[in-house]
One Martini backbone bead per residue (centre of mass of N, CA, C, O) as a GRO file, in nm:
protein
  105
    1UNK     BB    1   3.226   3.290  -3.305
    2UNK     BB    2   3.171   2.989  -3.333
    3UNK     BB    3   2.930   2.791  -3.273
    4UNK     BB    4   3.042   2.548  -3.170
    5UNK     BB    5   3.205   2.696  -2.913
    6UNK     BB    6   2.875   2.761  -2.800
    7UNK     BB    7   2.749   2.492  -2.786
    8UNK     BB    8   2.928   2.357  -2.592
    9UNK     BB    9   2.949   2.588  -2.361
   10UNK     BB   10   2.625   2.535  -2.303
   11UNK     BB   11   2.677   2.221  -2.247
   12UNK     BB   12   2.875   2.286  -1.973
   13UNK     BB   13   2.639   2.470  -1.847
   14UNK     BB   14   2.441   2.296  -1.810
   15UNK     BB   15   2.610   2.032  -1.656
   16UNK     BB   16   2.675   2.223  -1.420
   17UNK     BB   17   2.382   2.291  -1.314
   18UNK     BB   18   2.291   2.056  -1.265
   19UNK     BB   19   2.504   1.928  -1.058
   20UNK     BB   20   2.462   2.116  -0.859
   21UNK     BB   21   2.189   2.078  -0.791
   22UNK     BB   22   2.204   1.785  -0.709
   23UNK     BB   23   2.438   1.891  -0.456
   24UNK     BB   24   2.208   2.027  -0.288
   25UNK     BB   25   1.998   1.864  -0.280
   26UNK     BB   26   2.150   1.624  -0.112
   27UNK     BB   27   2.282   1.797   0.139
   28UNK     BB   28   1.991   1.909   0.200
   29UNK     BB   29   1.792   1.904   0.440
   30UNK     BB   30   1.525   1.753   0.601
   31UNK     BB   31   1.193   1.872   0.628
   32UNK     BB   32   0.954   1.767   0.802
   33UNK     BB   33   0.750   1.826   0.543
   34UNK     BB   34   1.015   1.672   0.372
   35UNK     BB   35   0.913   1.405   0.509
   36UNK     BB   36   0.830   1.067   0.502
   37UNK     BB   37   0.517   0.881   0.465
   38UNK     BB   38   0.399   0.672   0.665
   39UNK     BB   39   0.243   0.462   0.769
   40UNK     BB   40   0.042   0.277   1.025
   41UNK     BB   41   0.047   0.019   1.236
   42UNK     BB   42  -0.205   0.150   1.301
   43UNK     BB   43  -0.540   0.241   1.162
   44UNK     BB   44  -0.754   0.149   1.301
   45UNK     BB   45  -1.092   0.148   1.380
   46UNK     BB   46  -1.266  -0.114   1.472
   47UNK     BB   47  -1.179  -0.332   1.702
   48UNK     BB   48  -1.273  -0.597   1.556
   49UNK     BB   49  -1.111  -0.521   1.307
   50UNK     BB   50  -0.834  -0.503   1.458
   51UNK     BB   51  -0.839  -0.809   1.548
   52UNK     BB   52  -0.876  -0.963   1.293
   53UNK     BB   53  -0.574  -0.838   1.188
   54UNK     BB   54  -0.398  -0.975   1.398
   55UNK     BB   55  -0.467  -1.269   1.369
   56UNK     BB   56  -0.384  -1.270   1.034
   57UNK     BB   57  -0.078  -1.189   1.139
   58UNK     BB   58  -0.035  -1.408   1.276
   59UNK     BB   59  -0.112  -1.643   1.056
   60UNK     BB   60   0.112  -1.530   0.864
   61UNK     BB   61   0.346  -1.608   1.048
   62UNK     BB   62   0.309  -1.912   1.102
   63UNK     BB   63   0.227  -2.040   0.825
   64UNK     BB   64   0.166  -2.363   0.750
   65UNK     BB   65   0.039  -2.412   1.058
   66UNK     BB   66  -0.239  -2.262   1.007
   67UNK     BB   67  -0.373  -2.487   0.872
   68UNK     BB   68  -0.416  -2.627   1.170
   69UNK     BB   69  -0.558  -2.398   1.272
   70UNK     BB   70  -0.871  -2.272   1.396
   71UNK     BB   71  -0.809  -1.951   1.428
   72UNK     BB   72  -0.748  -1.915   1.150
   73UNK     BB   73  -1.005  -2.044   0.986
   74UNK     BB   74  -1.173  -1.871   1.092
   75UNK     BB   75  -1.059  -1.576   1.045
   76UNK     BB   76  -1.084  -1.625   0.705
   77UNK     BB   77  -1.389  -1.657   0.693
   78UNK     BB   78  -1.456  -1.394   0.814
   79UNK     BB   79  -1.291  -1.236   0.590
   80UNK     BB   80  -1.424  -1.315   0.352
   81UNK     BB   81  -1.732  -1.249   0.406
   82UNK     BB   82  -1.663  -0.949   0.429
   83UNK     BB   83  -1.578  -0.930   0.144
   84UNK     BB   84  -1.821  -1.116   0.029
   85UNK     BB   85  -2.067  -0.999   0.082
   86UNK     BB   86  -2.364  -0.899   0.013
   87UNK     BB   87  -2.551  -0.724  -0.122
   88UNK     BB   88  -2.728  -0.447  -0.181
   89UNK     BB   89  -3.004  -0.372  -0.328
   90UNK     BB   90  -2.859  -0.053  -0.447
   91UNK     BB   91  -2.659  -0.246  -0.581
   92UNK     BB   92  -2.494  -0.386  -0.786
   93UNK     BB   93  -2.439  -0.656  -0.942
   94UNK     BB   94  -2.215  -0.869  -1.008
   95UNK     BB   95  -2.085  -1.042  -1.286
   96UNK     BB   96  -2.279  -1.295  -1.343
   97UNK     BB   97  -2.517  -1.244  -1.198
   98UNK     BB   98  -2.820  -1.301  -1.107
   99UNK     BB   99  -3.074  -1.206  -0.904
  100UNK     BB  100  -3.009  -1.387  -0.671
  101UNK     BB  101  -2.660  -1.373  -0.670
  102UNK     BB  102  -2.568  -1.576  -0.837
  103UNK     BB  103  -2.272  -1.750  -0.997
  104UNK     BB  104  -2.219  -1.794  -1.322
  105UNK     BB  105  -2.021  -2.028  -1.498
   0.00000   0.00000   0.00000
């Protein structure tokens, strides 16, 4: 036999095989344990935090108009606050912070 039509024949049977598999991996249905898993839309957590993410979504559904409403910028300011807290004293300052924590330009 020619090498080449040895060649050939090893490529005929490689693509073959990937495509036979292809098509099993494709119609075999998922099993529980290997369907996708997605997030929860309550992730839980303490109520206070529950309630300020709730008002998020709401101000965030809002659009422009959420500019106006005064408990979207509360909401937004204890958001911020909360995500920019002061450091404790054990935790490194963040970069170009000064000693008393604030942050030079």
């Amino acid at each position: 036999m020619d090498l080449k039509i040895a060649a050939r024949m090893t490529a005929v049977i490689a693509i073959g095989a990937g495509l036979t598999a292809a098509l099993v991996a494709m119609t075999r249905p998922q099993r529980p344990e290997e369907a996708p898993v997605f997030r929860s839309l309550d992730p839980g957590g303490e109520p206070e935090i529950r309630q300020a993410r709730r008002e998020l979504k709401r101000c965030r559904d809002l659009g422009a108009g959420a500019l106006k409403d005064k408990a979207c910028l509360k909401a937004w300011m204890e958001s911020r606050l909360r995500f920019l807290k002061p450091t404790r004293s054990g935790e490194p300052a963040a970069p170009g912070a000064g000693a008393d924590g604030s942050v030079k330009p």
